[in-house]
Coordinates of C-alpha atoms in Angstrom, one line a residue:
M1 CA 6.7 30.1 -8.3
A2 CA 8.4 25.9 -8.7
T3 CA 9.4 25.5 -12.1
V4 CA 11.0 21.6 -13.5
Q5 CA 13.3 21.5 -16.0
W6 CA 14.0 17.7 -17.5
V7 CA 17.6 16.6 -17.4
S8 CA 18.4 13.3 -19.2
R9 CA 21.9 12.4 -17.9
A10 CA 23.3 12.3 -14.3
A11 CA 26.3 14.2 -14.8
L12 CA 24.3 17.2 -16.3
I13 CA 23.0 18.0 -12.9
P14 CA 24.2 20.3 -10.4
S15 CA 26.7 18.4 -8.0
V16 CA 25.3 19.8 -5.4
L17 CA 21.9 18.8 -5.7
W18 CA 23.8 15.2 -5.2
D19 CA 26.5 16.3 -3.1
T20 CA 23.2 17.9 -0.9
C21 CA 20.3 15.4 -1.3
F22 CA 21.7 12.4 -2.2
N23 CA 24.6 11.8 0.1
H24 CA 22.7 9.4 2.6
V25 CA 21.7 7.4 -0.4
E26 CA 22.4 5.5 -3.3
G27 CA 23.4 8.9 -6.1
R28 CA 25.6 10.5 -8.4
W29 CA 27.5 7.5 -8.9
W30 CA 24.5 5.3 -8.7
Y31 CA 22.5 6.0 -11.7
E32 CA 26.2 6.9 -13.8
A33 CA 26.8 3.6 -13.9
L34 CA 23.4 2.9 -14.9
E35 CA 23.3 4.9 -17.0
A36 CA 26.3 3.7 -18.7
S37 CA 25.2 0.0 -18.8
G38 CA 23.5 0.0 -21.3
L39 CA 20.2 -1.1 -20.3
D40 CA 18.3 0.5 -22.4
D41 CA 16.7 -2.0 -23.9
Q42 CA 14.1 -1.8 -20.4
F43 CA 14.4 2.1 -18.6
E44 CA 14.5 5.4 -20.0
F45 CA 16.1 7.3 -17.4
A46 CA 15.4 11.2 -16.7
Y47 CA 15.6 13.6 -14.0
A48 CA 13.8 16.3 -12.9
V49 CA 15.2 19.8 -12.1
V50 CA 13.4 21.9 -8.9
E51 CA 14.0 25.4 -9.7
R52 CA 13.2 28.4 -7.9
D53 CA 14.3 31.7 -9.0
G54 CA 16.7 30.6 -11.3
Q55 CA 18.2 28.2 -8.3
P56 CA 17.9 24.8 -7.6
I57 CA 15.6 23.7 -4.9
G58 CA 15.2 19.3 -5.9
L59 CA 16.0 16.7 -7.9
A60 CA 14.1 13.8 -8.3
P61 CA 15.0 10.5 -10.5
T62 CA 12.8 8.7 -12.3
F63 CA 12.0 6.1 -15.2
I64 CA 10.4 5.1 -17.8
M65 CA 9.6 0.8 -17.7
D66 CA 7.2 -1.6 -19.5
V67 CA 6.1 -3.0 -16.0
P68 CA 4.9 -7.1 -15.5
M69 CA 1.5 -6.5 -13.0
E70 CA 2.2 -10.1 -11.9
L71 CA 5.7 -8.4 -10.2
V72 CA 3.7 -5.6 -8.1
V73 CA -0.2 -7.6 -7.3
P74 CA -1.4 -10.8 -5.1
P75 CA -0.8 -13.8 -7.0
L76 CA -4.5 -14.4 -7.1
I77 CA -4.7 -10.8 -9.0
A78 CA -2.1 -11.9 -11.3
R79 CA -3.9 -14.8 -12.1
L80 CA -6.6 -13.2 -13.3
M81 CA -4.7 -10.5 -15.0
R82 CA -3.0 -13.1 -17.8
V83 CA -6.5 -13.7 -19.1
I84 CA -7.0 -9.8 -20.3
P85 CA -3.8 -8.9 -21.8
A86 CA -4.0 -5.2 -22.3
L87 CA -3.7 -5.1 -18.1
R88 CA -0.3 -7.8 -18.2
Y89 CA 2.3 -4.8 -18.5
Q90 CA 1.6 -1.5 -18.0
R91 CA 4.0 1.3 -19.9
T92 CA 4.5 3.6 -16.2
L93 CA 7.0 6.6 -15.4
F94 CA 8.1 5.8 -11.7
V95 CA 9.8 8.6 -9.2
G96 CA 13.1 6.6 -8.6
S97 CA 15.5 3.6 -9.8
P98 CA 15.3 0.5 -10.8
C99 CA 16.9 -1.8 -8.1
S100 CA 17.3 0.7 -5.5
D101 CA 14.5 -0.6 -2.4
E102 CA 13.7 3.2 -1.1
G103 CA 12.5 5.7 -3.4
A104 CA 14.2 9.5 -3.0
V105 CA 13.9 12.9 -3.5
G106 CA 16.3 15.9 -2.9
V107 CA 15.7 19.0 -1.3
M108 CA 17.9 21.9 -0.5
P109 CA 18.1 23.0 3.1
G110 CA 15.4 25.2 3.5
Y111 CA 12.9 23.9 1.4
S112 CA 10.8 21.1 2.3
L113 CA 9.2 17.9 0.1
G114 CA 5.8 19.2 0.5
D115 CA 7.3 22.4 -1.1
I116 CA 7.7 20.3 -5.0
L117 CA 5.0 17.5 -4.6
L118 CA 3.0 19.5 -6.7
P119 CA 5.1 21.0 -8.9
L120 CA 6.8 17.5 -10.1
Q121 CA 3.6 16.0 -9.5
D122 CA 2.6 18.0 -12.3
A123 CA 5.7 18.1 -14.6
L124 CA 5.0 14.2 -14.2
T125 CA 1.8 14.5 -16.0
R126 CA 2.5 16.5 -18.8
R127 CA 5.3 14.4 -19.5
G128 CA 3.9 11.2 -19.1
H129 CA 1.8 12.5 -22.1
E130 CA 4.1 12.9 -24.3
K131 CA 5.6 10.1 -23.4
K132 CA 2.7 7.6 -23.8
V133 CA 3.1 6.1 -20.7
A134 CA 0.1 5.0 -18.7
M135 CA 1.0 4.9 -15.1
T136 CA 2.8 7.6 -13.8
V137 CA 3.7 5.6 -9.9
W138 CA 6.1 7.1 -7.0
K139 CA 8.1 4.4 -5.7
D140 CA 8.6 2.3 -2.8
F141 CA 8.5 5.2 -0.4
G142 CA 8.8 4.9 3.5
E143 CA 7.7 7.0 7.1
A144 CA 9.5 9.9 7.2
E145 CA 7.8 10.9 3.1
K146 CA 4.2 9.7 4.0
P147 CA 2.4 12.9 4.7
A148 CA 3.4 14.1 2.3
L149 CA 2.7 12.6 -0.2
E150 CA -0.4 10.9 1.5
A151 CA -1.6 15.2 0.9
L152 CA 0.0 14.9 -2.4
S153 CA -2.9 11.9 -3.3
Q154 CA -5.0 13.2 -1.8
A155 CA -4.6 16.3 -4.2
R156 CA -4.0 15.0 -7.2
R157 CA -5.9 11.8 -7.2
L158 CA -3.1 8.9 -6.5
F159 CA -4.4 5.9 -4.7
P160 CA -1.3 4.1 -2.1
M161 CA -0.9 0.5 -2.9
V162 CA 1.2 -1.0 -0.3
S163 CA 4.9 -2.2 -1.0
F164 CA 7.2 -4.9 -0.4
P165 CA 9.0 -3.9 2.9
G166 CA 12.6 -3.1 2.7
T167 CA 14.8 -5.1 5.6
T168 CA 17.5 -3.9 7.6
V169 CA 19.5 -4.8 11.0
E170 CA 21.3 -2.0 13.7
L171 CA 24.6 -3.1 14.2
A172 CA 25.4 -2.9 17.9
A173 CA 29.0 -2.5 18.9
G174 CA 31.0 -5.1 19.2
G175 CA 31.2 -6.7 15.7
F176 CA 29.8 -10.2 15.0
E177 CA 30.1 -11.3 18.4
G178 CA 27.7 -7.5 19.7
Y179 CA 25.5 -8.7 16.7
L180 CA 24.8 -12.1 18.2
K181 CA 24.0 -10.5 21.7
G182 CA 21.0 -9.0 19.8
L183 CA 19.3 -11.6 18.4
K184 CA 16.7 -13.3 19.6
S185 CA 18.3 -16.6 21.9
R186 CA 16.2 -19.1 19.2
H187 CA 17.9 -17.1 15.9
R188 CA 21.2 -16.9 17.4
Y189 CA 21.1 -20.9 18.6
R190 CA 19.9 -21.1 14.9
L191 CA 22.9 -19.4 13.1
K192 CA 25.7 -20.5 15.2
K193 CA 24.9 -23.7 13.9
K194 CA 24.3 -22.8 10.2
L195 CA 28.0 -21.7 10.8
K196 CA 28.9 -24.4 12.6
D197 CA 27.6 -26.8 9.9
G198 CA 28.8 -25.1 7.0
L199 CA 31.8 -25.0 8.0
A200 CA 32.3 -28.9 8.2
H201 CA 31.7 -29.3 4.2
G202 CA 34.8 -27.6 3.8
A203 CA 36.5 -24.9 4.5
H204 CA 36.1 -21.2 2.6
E205 CA 38.7 -18.5 2.1
V206 CA 36.8 -14.6 2.2
R207 CA 38.1 -11.3 1.0
V208 CA 36.7 -8.4 0.4
L209 CA 38.3 -5.7 -2.2
Q210 CA 37.4 -2.9 -4.3
Q211 CA 37.8 -3.0 -7.6
P212 CA 38.3 -6.4 -8.5
D213 CA 39.9 -7.2 -11.8
E214 CA 38.4 -8.3 -15.1
Q215 CA 38.7 -12.8 -14.6
T216 CA 36.8 -12.7 -10.7
L217 CA 33.9 -9.6 -11.7
D218 CA 32.8 -13.0 -15.1
A219 CA 32.6 -15.2 -12.1
V220 CA 31.0 -12.5 -9.7
F221 CA 28.1 -12.6 -12.5
A222 CA 28.2 -16.0 -13.5
L223 CA 26.7 -16.6 -9.7
F224 CA 24.5 -13.1 -9.5
Q225 CA 23.2 -14.6 -12.8
Q226 CA 22.6 -17.9 -11.0
T227 CA 20.9 -16.8 -8.6
Y228 CA 18.9 -14.5 -10.5
E229 CA 17.7 -17.4 -12.1
K230 CA 16.4 -18.4 -9.0
G231 CA 14.2 -15.6 -7.4
K232 CA 10.5 -15.7 -7.7
T233 CA 10.2 -11.2 -8.4
K234 CA 12.4 -10.4 -11.7
F235 CA 11.8 -6.9 -12.1
E236 CA 14.9 -5.6 -13.7
R237 CA 17.9 -7.8 -15.7
L238 CA 21.2 -6.9 -15.2
N239 CA 24.0 -7.3 -17.4
I240 CA 27.8 -7.9 -17.3
E241 CA 28.5 -4.0 -17.9
F242 CA 27.1 -3.1 -15.2
F243 CA 28.7 -4.7 -13.7
R244 CA 31.8 -3.5 -14.6
Q245 CA 30.5 0.0 -14.1
I246 CA 29.3 0.0 -11.0
A247 CA 32.7 -2.6 -9.4
A248 CA 35.1 1.3 -10.7
K249 CA 32.5 3.1 -7.8
P250 CA 34.4 4.2 -4.3
Q251 CA 31.3 3.4 -2.7
S252 CA 31.4 -0.3 -3.8
H253 CA 33.1 -3.2 -1.9
F254 CA 32.4 -7.2 -2.4
I255 CA 32.3 -9.7 -0.8
L256 CA 34.5 -13.7 -1.9
M257 CA 34.1 -16.8 -0.5
T258 CA 36.2 -19.1 -2.9
D259 CA 36.6 -22.9 -1.8
A260 CA 39.9 -23.3 -0.1
H261 CA 41.4 -26.2 -1.9
S262 CA 40.2 -25.1 -5.9
G263 CA 40.3 -21.8 -5.6
K264 CA 37.0 -21.2 -7.0
L265 CA 34.1 -18.2 -6.5
V266 CA 31.6 -20.0 -4.3
A267 CA 29.6 -16.8 -3.5
F268 CA 29.9 -13.2 -3.2
M269 CA 28.0 -10.2 -1.9
L270 CA 28.4 -6.6 -3.6
C271 CA 28.3 -4.2 -0.9
F272 CA 28.1 -0.3 -0.3
L273 CA 29.3 1.7 2.2
V274 CA 27.3 5.4 1.6
G275 CA 28.1 7.8 4.5
D276 CA 27.7 5.5 8.1
K277 CA 25.1 3.2 6.2
A278 CA 25.8 -0.4 4.2
I279 CA 24.0 -1.6 1.8
N280 CA 23.5 -5.0 1.0
K281 CA 22.7 -4.8 -2.8
F282 CA 22.9 -8.2 -4.6
I283 CA 24.3 -11.4 -3.5
G284 CA 25.2 -15.0 -6.0
I285 CA 25.9 -18.3 -4.3
D286 CA 26.3 -21.4 -6.0
Y287 CA 23.6 -23.1 -5.2
A288 CA 25.4 -27.0 -5.9
V289 CA 27.3 -26.2 -2.5
G290 CA 25.5 -23.5 -1.0
M291 CA 22.5 -25.8 0.8
Q292 CA 24.9 -27.9 2.4
S293 CA 27.5 -25.3 3.5
H294 CA 25.4 -23.0 4.4
L295 CA 26.4 -20.1 2.5
Y296 CA 24.2 -18.2 2.4
F297 CA 24.6 -17.6 6.1
Q298 CA 28.7 -17.2 6.0
L299 CA 28.8 -15.2 3.4
W300 CA 26.2 -12.6 5.9
E301 CA 28.7 -13.4 8.6
Q302 CA 31.5 -11.7 6.4
A303 CA 29.5 -9.0 5.3
V304 CA 28.4 -8.2 9.5
K305 CA 31.8 -8.5 10.1
W306 CA 33.1 -6.1 6.8
A307 CA 30.0 -3.9 8.2
C308 CA 31.2 -3.2 11.8
G309 CA 34.8 -2.9 10.4
V310 CA 34.2 0.2 8.5
G311 CA 31.7 1.9 10.7
A312 CA 28.7 1.2 9.7
T313 CA 25.8 1.1 12.4
R314 CA 23.1 -0.4 10.0
L315 CA 23.2 -3.3 7.5
E316 CA 19.9 -2.7 4.4
S317 CA 19.6 -5.6 2.8
G318 CA 16.8 -5.0 0.7
Q319 CA 13.3 -6.9 -0.4
T320 CA 12.2 -10.5 -1.3
G321 CA 14.0 -12.9 0.1
Y322 CA 12.6 -12.7 3.8
S323 CA 12.5 -16.6 4.9
A324 CA 16.4 -15.7 5.3
K325 CA 16.6 -12.5 6.2
R326 CA 13.6 -12.8 8.9
E327 CA 16.5 -16.2 10.8
V328 CA 19.8 -13.2 10.7
G329 CA 17.8 -11.1 12.8
H330 CA 16.6 -8.7 9.9
Q331 CA 13.5 -5.8 10.5
L332 CA 11.0 -4.7 8.0
V333 CA 11.2 -1.6 6.7
P334 CA 7.3 -0.7 5.9
L335 CA 7.3 1.6 1.6
D336 CA 4.5 2.3 -0.3
C337 CA 3.8 3.3 -4.0
Y338 CA 1.7 6.5 -4.6
C339 CA 0.4 6.1 -8.5
R340 CA -2.0 7.7 -10.9
H341 CA -2.8 6.0 -13.8
R342 CA -3.9 7.9 -17.0
N343 CA -7.2 5.7 -18.2
P344 CA -10.1 7.4 -14.7
L345 CA -11.4 3.8 -15.5
L346 CA -8.4 1.8 -15.3
H347 CA -7.5 4.0 -12.2
R348 CA -10.4 3.3 -10.2
V349 CA -10.1 -0.7 -11.0
F350 CA -6.3 -0.5 -10.3
G351 CA -6.5 1.8 -7.0
A352 CA -9.8 -1.0 -6.2
V353 CA -7.0 -3.9 -6.4
A354 CA -4.2 -2.3 -4.2
K355 CA -6.3 -1.2 -1.5
G356 CA -6.8 -4.8 -1.1
I357 CA -2.7 -5.2 -1.1
N358 CA -0.8 -5.4 2.1
W359 CA 2.4 -7.9 3.7
Q360 CA -0.1 -11.3 4.3
N361 CA -0.7 -11.7 0.2
L362 CA 2.4 -9.9 -0.9
D363 CA 4.4 -13.2 -0.4
P364 CA 4.2 -16.5 1.7
D365 CA 7.8 -15.4 3.2
L366 CA 6.6 -11.9 3.8
R367 CA 3.3 -13.3 5.6
Q368 CA 4.8 -15.2 8.2
M369 CA 8.3 -13.2 8.8
A370 CA 4.8 -9.8 9.4
E371 CA 3.6 -12.2 11.9
A372 CA 6.7 -13.0 13.7
E373 CA 7.6 -9.2 14.6

């Protein structure tokens, strides 16, 4: 019989779980950075370790957050919720991670996800009662986990909800030129034109470095805040300490673009290299110069060149910002949430709302990208 133990810090979890189960996604290094960043006013982290006969067989990172429901429902439903204050925020226990675009639960070899989901869900329910949360949510899981999570939903009365999809680009051989050849002709033409037009507005120097100094991190964070404020979806608020913590990790690579004359940082992209996968995690752009210079597209060019240069076979760019991502050839990666509300009536209400959520009504840019596919 499987049992679940709760652990408060990533460093206290047996290394074999991290090394075996999280070597293809954000692992121990990611969670330790989050824990050390002073985000306690937003998140409460904990880790569910599944054991059988005293041996660890699975791991589920979790966090608790007061969720603004307008972030996860269509605009029409969000407007209706504004007149019912009790529904606007829901204290929620998530399986997954903030800032991570796809949920992950680790399972040791010899076991399947289905072997650990029922004891995990029961442990989540008990923890939810202890922490007085309204909802439990398996956050942003992909197609590979769907059969097991659908079976769990039947057994424990969870309702599914379509989430914002992830985005990815498969990287062909031949570096940036090989990538360009794989684009649709109209996207290739527009990208090459934007890159050419951007260069006409001024030269930029590009560096890719690890562990940037404090002055560089200050400039990076200032650009990140600019981009964050322009974004439509604000699920979490990161701080400068997070960037200090994550910059120290060997998986982190900063692509920095500076004005060739002034030396001022005008754009950055923070990428992770995890196995053969590159992850475009955070960007920041100086919008005073970004539009005319097409900085996003220049930054993307450098990201593809870097990813190809380090041997990555695909480049993932996460959720939201779908309009620009469509132009550079991203494909959508379906993701779903699986939810249970503590209140039976609200469980039925939210479940009914979830049935009406789809890519077409979550986001206008997403609708266009989905229809194009």
